[in-house]
Coordinates of C-alpha atoms and ligand atoms in Angstrom, one line a residue:
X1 CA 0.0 0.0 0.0
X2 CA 1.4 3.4 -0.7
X3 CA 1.4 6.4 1.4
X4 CA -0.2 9.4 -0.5
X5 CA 3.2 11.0 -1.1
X6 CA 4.4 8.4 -2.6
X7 CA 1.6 8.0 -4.8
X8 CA 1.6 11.2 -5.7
X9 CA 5.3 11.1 -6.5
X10 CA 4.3 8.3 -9.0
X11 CA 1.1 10.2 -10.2
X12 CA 3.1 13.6 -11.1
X13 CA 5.7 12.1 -12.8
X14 CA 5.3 13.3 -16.2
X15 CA 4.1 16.2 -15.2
X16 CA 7.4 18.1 -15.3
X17 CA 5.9 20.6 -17.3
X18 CA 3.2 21.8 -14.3
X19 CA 5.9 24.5 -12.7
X20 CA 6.1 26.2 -16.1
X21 CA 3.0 26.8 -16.4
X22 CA 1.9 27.8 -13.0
X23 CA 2.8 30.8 -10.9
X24 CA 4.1 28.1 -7.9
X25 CA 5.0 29.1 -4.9
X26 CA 8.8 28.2 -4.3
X27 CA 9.8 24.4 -3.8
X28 CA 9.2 23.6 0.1
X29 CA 6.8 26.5 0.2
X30 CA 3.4 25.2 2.0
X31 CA -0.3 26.7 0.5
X32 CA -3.5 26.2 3.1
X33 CA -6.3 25.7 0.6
X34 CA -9.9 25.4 2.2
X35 CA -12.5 23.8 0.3
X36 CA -16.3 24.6 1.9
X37 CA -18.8 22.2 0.0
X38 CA -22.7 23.1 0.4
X39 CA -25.9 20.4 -1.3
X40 CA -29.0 19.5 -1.0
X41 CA -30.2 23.5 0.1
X42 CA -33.9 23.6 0.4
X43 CA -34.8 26.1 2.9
X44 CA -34.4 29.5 2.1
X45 CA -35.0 30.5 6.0
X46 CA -33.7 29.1 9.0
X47 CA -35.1 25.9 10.6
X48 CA -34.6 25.9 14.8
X49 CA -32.4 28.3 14.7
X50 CA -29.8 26.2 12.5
X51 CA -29.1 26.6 8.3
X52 CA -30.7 28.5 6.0
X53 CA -29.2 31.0 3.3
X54 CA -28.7 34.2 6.1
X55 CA -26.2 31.2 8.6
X56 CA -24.8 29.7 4.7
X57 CA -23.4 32.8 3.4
X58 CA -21.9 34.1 6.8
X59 CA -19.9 30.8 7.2
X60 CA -19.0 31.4 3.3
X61 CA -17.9 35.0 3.5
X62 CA -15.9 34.3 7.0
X63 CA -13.9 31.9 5.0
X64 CA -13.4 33.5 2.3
X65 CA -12.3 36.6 4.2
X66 CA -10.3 34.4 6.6
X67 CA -8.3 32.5 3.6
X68 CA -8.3 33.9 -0.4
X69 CA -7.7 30.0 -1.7
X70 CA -11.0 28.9 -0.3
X71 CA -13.0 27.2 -2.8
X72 CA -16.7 27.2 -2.2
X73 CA -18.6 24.4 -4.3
X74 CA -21.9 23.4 -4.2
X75 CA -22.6 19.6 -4.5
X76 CA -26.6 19.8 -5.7
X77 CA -30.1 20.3 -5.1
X78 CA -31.5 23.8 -4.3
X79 CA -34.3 24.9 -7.0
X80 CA -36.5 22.3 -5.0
X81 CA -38.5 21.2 -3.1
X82 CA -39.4 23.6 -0.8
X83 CA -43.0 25.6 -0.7
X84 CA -41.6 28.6 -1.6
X85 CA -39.9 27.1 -4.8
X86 CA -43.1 25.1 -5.6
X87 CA -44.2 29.2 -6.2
X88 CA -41.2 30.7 -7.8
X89 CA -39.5 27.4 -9.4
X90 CA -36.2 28.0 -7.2
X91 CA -35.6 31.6 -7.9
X92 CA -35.3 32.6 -4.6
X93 CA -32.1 30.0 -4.1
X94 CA -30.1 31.4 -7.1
X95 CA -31.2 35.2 -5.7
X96 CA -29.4 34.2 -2.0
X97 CA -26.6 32.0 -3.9
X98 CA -26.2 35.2 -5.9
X99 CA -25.0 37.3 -2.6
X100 CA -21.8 34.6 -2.4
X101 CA -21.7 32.9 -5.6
X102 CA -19.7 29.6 -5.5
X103 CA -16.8 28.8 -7.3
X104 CA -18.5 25.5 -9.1
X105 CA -21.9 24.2 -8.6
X106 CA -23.6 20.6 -9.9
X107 CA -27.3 20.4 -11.0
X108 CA -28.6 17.6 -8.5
X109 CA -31.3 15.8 -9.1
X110 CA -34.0 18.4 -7.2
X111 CA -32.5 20.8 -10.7
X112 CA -34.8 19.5 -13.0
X113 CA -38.2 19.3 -11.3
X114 CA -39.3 22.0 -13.3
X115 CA -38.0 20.6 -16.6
X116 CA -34.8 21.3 -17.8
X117 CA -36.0 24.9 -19.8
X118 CA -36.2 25.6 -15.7
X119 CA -32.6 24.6 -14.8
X120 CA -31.3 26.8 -18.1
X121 CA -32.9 29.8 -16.9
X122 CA -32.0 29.2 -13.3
X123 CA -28.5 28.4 -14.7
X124 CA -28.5 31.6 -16.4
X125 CA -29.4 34.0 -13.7
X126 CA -26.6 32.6 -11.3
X127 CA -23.5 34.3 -10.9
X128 CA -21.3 31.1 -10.7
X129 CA -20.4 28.6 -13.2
X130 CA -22.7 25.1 -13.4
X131 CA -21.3 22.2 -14.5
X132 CA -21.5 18.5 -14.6
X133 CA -19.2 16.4 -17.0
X134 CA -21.8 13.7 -17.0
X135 CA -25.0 15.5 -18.8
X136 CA -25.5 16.1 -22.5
X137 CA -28.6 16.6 -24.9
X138 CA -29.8 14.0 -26.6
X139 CA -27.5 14.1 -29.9
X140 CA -24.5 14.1 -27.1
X141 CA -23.5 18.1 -28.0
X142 CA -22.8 19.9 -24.7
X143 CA -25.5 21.9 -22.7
X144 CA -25.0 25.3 -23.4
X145 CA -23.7 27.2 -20.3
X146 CA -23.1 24.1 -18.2
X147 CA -19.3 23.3 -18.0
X148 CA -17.1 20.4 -17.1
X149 CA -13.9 20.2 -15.3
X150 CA -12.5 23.2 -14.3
X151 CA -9.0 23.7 -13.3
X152 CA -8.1 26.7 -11.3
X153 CA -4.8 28.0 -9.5
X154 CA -5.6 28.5 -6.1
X155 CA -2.3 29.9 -4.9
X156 CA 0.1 28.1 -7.0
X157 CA -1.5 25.0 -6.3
X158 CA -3.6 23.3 -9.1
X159 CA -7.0 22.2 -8.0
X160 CA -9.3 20.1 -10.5
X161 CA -12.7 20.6 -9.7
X162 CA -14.6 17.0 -11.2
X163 CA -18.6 18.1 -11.3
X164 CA -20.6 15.0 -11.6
X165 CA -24.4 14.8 -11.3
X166 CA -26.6 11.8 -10.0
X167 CA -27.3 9.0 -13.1
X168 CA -30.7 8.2 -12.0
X169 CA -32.1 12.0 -11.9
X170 CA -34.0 11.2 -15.1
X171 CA -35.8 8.6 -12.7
X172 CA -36.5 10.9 -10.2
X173 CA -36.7 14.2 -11.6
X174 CA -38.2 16.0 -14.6
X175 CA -35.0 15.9 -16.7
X176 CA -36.4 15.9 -20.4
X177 CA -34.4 15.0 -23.2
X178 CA -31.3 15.1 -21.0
X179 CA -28.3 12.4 -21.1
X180 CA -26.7 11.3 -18.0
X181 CA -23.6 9.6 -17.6
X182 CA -22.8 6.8 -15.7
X183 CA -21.9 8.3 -12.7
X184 CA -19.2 7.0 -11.3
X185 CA -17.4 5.4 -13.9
X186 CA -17.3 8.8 -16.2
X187 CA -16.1 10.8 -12.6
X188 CA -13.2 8.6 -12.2
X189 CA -11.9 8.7 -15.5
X190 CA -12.8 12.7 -15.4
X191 CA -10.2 12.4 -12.3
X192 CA -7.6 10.4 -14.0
X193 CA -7.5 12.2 -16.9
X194 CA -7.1 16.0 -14.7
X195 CA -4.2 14.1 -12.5
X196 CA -2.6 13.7 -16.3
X197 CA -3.3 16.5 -17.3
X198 CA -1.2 18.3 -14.1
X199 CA -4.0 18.6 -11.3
X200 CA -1.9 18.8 -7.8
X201 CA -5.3 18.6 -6.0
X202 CA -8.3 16.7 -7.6
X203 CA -11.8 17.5 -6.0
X204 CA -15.1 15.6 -7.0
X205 CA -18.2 17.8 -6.6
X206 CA -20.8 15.2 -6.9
X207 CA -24.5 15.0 -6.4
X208 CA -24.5 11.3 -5.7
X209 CA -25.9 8.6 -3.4
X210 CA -23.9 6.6 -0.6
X211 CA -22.9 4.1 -3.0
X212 CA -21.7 5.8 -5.6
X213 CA -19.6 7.7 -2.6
X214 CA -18.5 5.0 -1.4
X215 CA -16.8 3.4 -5.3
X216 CA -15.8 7.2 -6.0
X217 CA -13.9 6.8 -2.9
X218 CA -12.8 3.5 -3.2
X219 CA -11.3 4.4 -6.6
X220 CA -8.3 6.6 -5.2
X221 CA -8.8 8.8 -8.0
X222 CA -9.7 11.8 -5.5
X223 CA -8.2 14.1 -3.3
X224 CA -11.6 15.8 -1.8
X225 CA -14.8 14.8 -2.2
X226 CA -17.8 17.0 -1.2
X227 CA -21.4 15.3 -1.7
X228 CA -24.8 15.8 -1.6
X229 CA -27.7 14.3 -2.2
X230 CA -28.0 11.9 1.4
X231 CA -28.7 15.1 2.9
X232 CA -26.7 13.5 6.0
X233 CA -23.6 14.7 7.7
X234 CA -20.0 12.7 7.6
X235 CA -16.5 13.0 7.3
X236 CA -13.8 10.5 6.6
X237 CA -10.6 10.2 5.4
X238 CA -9.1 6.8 4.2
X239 CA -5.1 8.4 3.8
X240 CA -5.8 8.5 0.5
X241 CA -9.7 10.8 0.0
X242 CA -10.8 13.2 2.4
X243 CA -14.9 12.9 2.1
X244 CA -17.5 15.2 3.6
X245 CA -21.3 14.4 3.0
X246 CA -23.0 17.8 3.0
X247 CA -25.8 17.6 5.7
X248 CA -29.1 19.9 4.2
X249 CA -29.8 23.4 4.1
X250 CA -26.7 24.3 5.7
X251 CA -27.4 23.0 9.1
X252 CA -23.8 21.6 9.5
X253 CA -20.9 22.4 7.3
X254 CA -17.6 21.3 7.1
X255 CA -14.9 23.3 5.7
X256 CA -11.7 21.3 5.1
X257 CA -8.2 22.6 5.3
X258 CA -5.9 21.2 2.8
X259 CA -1.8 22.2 3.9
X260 CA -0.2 21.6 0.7
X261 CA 3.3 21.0 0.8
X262 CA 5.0 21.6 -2.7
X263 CA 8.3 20.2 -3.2
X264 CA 10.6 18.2 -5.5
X265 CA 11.6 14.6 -5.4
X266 CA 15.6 13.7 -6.6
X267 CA 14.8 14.1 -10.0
X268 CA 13.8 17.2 -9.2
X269 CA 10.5 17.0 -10.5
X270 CA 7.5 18.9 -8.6
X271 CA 5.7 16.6 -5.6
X272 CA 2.5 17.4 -3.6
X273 CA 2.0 16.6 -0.2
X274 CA -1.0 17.4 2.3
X275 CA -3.0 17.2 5.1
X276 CA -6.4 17.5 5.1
X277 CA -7.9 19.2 8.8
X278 CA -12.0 18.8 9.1
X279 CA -13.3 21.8 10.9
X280 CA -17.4 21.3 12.1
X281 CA -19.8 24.0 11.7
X282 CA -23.1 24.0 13.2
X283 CA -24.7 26.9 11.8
X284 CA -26.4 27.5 15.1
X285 CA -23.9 29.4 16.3
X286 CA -23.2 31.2 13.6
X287 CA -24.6 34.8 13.2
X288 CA -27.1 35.4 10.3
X289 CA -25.2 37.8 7.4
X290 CA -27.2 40.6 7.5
X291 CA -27.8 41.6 3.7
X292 CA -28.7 37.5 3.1
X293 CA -31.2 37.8 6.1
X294 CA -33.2 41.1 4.4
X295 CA -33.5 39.3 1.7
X296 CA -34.4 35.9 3.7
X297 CA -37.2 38.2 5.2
X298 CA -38.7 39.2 2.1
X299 CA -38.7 35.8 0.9
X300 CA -40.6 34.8 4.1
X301 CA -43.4 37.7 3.4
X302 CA -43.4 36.2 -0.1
X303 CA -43.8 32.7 1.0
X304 CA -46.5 33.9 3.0
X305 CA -48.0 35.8 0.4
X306 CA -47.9 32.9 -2.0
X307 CA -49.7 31.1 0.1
X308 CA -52.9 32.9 -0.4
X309 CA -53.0 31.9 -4.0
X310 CA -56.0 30.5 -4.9
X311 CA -55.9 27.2 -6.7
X312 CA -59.0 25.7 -7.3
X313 CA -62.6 25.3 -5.9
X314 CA -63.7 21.9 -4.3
X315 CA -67.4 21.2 -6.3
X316 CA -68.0 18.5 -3.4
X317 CA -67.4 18.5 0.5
X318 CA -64.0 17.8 1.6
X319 CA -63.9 16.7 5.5
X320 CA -60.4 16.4 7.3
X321 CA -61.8 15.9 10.5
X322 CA -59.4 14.4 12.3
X323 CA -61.9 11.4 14.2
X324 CA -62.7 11.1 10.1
X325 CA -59.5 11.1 8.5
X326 CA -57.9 8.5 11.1
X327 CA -61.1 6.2 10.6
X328 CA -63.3 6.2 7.7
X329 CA -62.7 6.7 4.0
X330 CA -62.9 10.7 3.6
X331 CA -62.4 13.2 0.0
X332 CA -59.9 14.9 1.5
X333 CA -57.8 11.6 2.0
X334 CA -59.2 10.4 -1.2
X335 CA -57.6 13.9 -2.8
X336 CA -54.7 13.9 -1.2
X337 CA -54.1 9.4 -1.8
X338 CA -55.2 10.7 -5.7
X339 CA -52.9 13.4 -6.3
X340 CA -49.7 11.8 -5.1
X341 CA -50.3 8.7 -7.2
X342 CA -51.4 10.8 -10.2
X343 CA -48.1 12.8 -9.9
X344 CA -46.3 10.1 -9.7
X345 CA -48.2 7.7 -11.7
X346 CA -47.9 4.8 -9.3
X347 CA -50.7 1.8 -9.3
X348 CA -51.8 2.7 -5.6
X349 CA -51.0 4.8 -2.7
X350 CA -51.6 5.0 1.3
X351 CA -51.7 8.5 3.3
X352 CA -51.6 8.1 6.8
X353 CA -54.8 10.0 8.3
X354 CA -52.9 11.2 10.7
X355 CA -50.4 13.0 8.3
X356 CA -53.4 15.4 7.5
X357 CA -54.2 18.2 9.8
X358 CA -56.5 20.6 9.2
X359 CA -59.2 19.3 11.1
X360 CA -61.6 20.7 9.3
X361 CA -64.6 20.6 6.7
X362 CA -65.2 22.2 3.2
X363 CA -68.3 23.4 1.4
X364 CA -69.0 22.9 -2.1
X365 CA -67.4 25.7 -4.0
X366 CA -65.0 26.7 -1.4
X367 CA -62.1 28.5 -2.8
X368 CA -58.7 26.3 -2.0
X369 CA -55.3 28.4 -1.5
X370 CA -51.8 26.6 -1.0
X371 CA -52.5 27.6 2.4
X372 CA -55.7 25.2 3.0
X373 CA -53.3 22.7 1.4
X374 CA -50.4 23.3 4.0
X375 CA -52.7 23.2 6.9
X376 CA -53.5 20.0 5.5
X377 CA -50.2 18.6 5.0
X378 CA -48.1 20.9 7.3
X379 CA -45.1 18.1 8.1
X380 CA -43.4 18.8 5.1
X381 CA -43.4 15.4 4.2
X382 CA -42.6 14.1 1.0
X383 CA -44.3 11.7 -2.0
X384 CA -42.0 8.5 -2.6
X385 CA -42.4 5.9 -4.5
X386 CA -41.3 2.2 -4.0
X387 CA -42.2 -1.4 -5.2
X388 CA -43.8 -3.8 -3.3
X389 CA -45.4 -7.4 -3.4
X390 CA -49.1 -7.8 -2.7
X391 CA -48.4 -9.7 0.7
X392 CA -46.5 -6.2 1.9
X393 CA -49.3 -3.9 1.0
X394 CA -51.6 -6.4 2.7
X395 CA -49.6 -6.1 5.3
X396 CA -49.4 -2.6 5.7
X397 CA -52.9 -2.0 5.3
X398 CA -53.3 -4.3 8.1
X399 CA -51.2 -1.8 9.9
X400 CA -53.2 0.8 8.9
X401 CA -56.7 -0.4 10.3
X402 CA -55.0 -2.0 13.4
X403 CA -55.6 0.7 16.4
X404 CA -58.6 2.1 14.0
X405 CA -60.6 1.7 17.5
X406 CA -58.1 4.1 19.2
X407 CA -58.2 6.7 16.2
X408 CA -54.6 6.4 15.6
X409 CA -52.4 8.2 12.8
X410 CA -52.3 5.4 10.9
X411 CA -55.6 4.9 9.0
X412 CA -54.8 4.2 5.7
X413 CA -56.8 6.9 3.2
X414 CA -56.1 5.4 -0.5
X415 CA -56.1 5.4 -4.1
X416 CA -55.7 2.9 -6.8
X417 CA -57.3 0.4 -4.4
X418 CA -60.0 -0.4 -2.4
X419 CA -60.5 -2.7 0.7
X420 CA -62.8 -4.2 2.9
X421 CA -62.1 -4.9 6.8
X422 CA -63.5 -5.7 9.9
X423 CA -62.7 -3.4 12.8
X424 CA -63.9 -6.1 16.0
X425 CA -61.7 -9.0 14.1
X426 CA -58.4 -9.2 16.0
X427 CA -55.3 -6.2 14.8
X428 CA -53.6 -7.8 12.0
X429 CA -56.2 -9.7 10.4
X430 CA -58.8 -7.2 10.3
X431 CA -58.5 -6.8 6.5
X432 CA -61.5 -8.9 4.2
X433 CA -60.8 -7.6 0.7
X434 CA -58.7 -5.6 -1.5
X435 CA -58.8 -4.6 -4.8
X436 CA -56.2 -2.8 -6.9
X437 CA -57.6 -1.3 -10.1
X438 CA -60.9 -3.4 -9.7
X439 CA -59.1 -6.6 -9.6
X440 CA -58.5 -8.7 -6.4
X441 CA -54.9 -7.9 -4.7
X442 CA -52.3 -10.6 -6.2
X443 CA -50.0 -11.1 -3.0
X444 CA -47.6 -12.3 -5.5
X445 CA -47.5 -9.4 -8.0
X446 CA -45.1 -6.7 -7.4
X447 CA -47.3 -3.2 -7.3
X448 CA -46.1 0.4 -7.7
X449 CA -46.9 2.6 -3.9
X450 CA -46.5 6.1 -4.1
X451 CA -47.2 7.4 -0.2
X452 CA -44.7 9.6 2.4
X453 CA -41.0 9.6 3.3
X454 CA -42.4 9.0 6.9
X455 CA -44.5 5.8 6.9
X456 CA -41.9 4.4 4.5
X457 CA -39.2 4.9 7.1
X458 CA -41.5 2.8 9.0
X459 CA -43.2 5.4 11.2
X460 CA -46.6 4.8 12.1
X461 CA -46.2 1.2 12.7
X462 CA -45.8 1.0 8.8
X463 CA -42.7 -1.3 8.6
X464 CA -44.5 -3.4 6.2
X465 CA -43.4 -0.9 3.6
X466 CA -40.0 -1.2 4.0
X467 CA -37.4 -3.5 2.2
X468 CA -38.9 -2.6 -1.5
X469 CA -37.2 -1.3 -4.5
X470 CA -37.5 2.3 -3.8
X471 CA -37.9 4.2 -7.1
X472 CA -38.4 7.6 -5.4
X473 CA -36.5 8.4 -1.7
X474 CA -37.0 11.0 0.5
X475 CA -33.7 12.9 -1.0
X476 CA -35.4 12.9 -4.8
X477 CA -39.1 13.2 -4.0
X478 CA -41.5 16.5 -4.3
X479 CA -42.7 18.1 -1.2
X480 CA -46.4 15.9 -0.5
X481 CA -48.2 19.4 0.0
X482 CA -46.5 20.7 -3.6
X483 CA -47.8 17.3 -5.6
X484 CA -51.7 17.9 -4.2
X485 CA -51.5 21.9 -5.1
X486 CA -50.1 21.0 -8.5
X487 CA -53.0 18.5 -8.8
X488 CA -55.5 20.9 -8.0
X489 CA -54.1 23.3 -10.0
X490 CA -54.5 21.2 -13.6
X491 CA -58.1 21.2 -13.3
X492 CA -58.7 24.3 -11.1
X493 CA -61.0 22.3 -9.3
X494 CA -61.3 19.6 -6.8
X495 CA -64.2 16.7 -7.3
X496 CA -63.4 14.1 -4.5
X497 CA -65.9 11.9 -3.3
X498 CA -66.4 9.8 -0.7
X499 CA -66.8 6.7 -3.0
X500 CA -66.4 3.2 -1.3
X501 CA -62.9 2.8 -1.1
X502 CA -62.8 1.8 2.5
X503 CA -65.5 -0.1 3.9
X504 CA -66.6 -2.2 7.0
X505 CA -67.5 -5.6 6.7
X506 CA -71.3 -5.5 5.9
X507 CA -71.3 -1.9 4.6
Ligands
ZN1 ZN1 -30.5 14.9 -4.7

């Protein structure tokens, strides 16, 4: 096994030419480079007191101000989903990005959820570059405006900066005509081929999952690697790849210090040696940058604003009561069970009655707003989609009608599928019938389930959902309340019925 300086010694070889071509700092001189990586930004506004664009772009000016060879990169995902984006289509991210552009920044997957004419203009009103070396059009021509690698002197030290979006966005996302790359294997090369081509320092910027971290860095092709898309928070560092996994909306960030030690080896040719130092960030205790925050502010009057937009009128009575939601079939269930599966055209799909809040009832021809909608689905949950065998959506619709004598959260409201049950039979085989599509439930077919992040993760008793192909995650889903306002807003009206999807045993 060799030691990085070793490797680097081997690596740099024939790249004698490098100190010609850069302004270097003298042999044995030592450059701190600090590279601050941001993904998977969401929130315009703070969220307990911790992230948000006002905490972002203090840490991001301090460092700048505190070291000139700071890069600042962005790893992915900020045009959605957020309420106020599912208004403005992510302007108000590139506006607060604007006040401290970054150096690079990767389209995640969250990019194209408006369609790809969406990410262009976004693209176009930012003040910093976009790129991803692993998107084309269709014919394989480059998208205009988004670059690739970029290599930049930092201080006399070379840094490659390797953009690489997430493979499966055109699963996931709205992505059009678009052409993604494999993911890892075109980074890798990407990373080989800036190490040949003189890179000292070789940094991925990658929207990607886990995995794909995991074989990026398992290849040893990088020096840095900043993440997005998990939306958790890690560091690591094998001797080889420092690795930081972004967190979301800025609620932790990690700036890493890179000493870089330039020297030469016997032959005299140029060597690179450093040191990477983590530092941790929680934006709590940061102070808000003021101009961010004004603007932060007026985004939060506009959100609020926005959310007295009307979207459509209901022509039938819509009851969210919450002793109706929790135990009886109900429109607003059936609205809410309807839109997420329309959006995301799976065969059926389960919202927990407790997940619905409102507690309320509509008249015909009451106006909706996005607020009625948010008071309805205030958790900010989001629509996912997974793959499951009849047997597990049996099963979790046994779940669902299991404490239906103690009103629980659970209640299954539904669409795609109805089912019979019988509330005085013992919990867990309370469930008669079911039907999916008008057929009887095949506990052997595999059936597409759009529902929430949250009773996929198993909440509500819902573990019955778990352990599927998941097709949408909670990282690459649309906000649940944005799916059911963009539903509404197709027709402009709302005609949900109470209509025998759910009923007792002798009903
Ligand atoms: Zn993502």
């Amino acid at each position: 096994m060799s030691t990085p300086r070793s490797r680097f010694a081997a690596l740099l070889a024939g790249a004698t030419a490098l100190a010609a071509v850069t302004t270097a700092p003298a042999y044995g001189e030592t450059v701190k480079l600090t590279i601050l990586g941001l993904g998977d930004a969401y929130s315009f506004s703070e969220e307990d007191g911790r992230g948000g664009f006002a905490r972002i772009n203090a840490v991001a000016r301090a460092e700048r101000a505190a070291n000139p060879n700071t890069l600042y990169v962005f790893d992915g995902d900020m045009l959605s989903p957020s309420l106020l984006s599912g208004f403005d289509k992510g302007q108000n991210t590139i506006d607060l990005t604007n006040l401290v552009p970054f150096d690079i920044a990767v389209p995640g997957n969250h990019e194209f959820d408006f369609g790809p004419e969406n990410f262009l203009e976004k693209m176009a009103a930012s003040k910093y570059p976009w790129a991803a070396i692993n998107i084309t059009n269709a014919d394989g021509s480059p998208v205009p405006g988004l670059g690739g690698v970029m290599m930049k002197d930092v201080g006399g030290v070379k840094v490659a900066l390797i953009p690489v979006a997430q493979d499966t966005s055109p699963e996931v996302s709205s992505t059009g005509d678009l052409v993604f790359l494999p993911t890892v294997d075109t980074a890798v090369a990407a990373a080989k081929q800036a190490r040949d081509d003189g890179a000292d320092i070789v940094v991925g910027v990658v929207q990607t999952n886990m995995a794909n971290d995991r074989a990026l860095i398992a290849s040893h092709a990088f020096d840095v690697i900043m993440s997005g898309d998990d939306h958790s928070y890690a560091t690591a560092y094998d001797g080889v790849t420092a690795y930081v996994e972004t967190s979301i909306d800025g609620r932790f960030l990690s700036p890493v210090d890179l000493t870089v030690e330039i020297g030469a080896d016997k032959d005299g040719k140029r060597t690179i040696d450093w040191v990477p130092m983590f530092r941790f960030i929680d934006t709590a205790m940061v102070e808000p940058d003021p101009e961010s925050q004004a603007m932060v502010d007026a985004f939060t009057a506009k959100l609020d604003e926005s959310l007295n937009v009307e979207i459509g009128t209901t022509e039938t009575a819509l009851d969210s009561r919450r002793n109706v939601v929790r135990a009886e079939e109900s429109a607003m269930g059936n609205l809410i069970a309807d839109a997420i599966r329309a959006r995301t055209g799976a065969d059926v799909s389960i919202a927990n009655g407790g997940g619905i809040r409102a507690d309320r009832t509509y008249d015909p021809g009451t106006v909706l707003t996005r607020r009625d909608i948010l008071t309805e689905l205030p958790f900010g949950n989001v629509t996912v989609v997974t793959e499951l065998p009849g047997s597990q959506l049996l099963a979790a619709l046994e779940n669902g009608v299991s404490q239906v004598e103690k009103g629980a959260g659970r209640f299954p409201q539904v669409s795609g599928m109805s089912f019979v049950y019988d509330p005085t039979a013992p919990a867990g085989s309370r469930i008669a019938s079911v039907t999916v599509g008008g057929a009887d439930l095949d506990v052997n077919a595999v059936y597409k389930l759009a529902t929430n992040d949250y009773i996929l993760g198993g909440g509500d008793g819902y573990s019955a959902l778990g352990g599927g192909n998941v097709l949408v995650d909670a990282g690459n889903g649309n906000l649940m309340a944005n799916d059911v306002m963009e539903y509404i807003l197709e027709t402009g009206k709302v005609t949900s019925t109470v209509e025998g999807r759910i009923k007792k045993v002798g009903e």
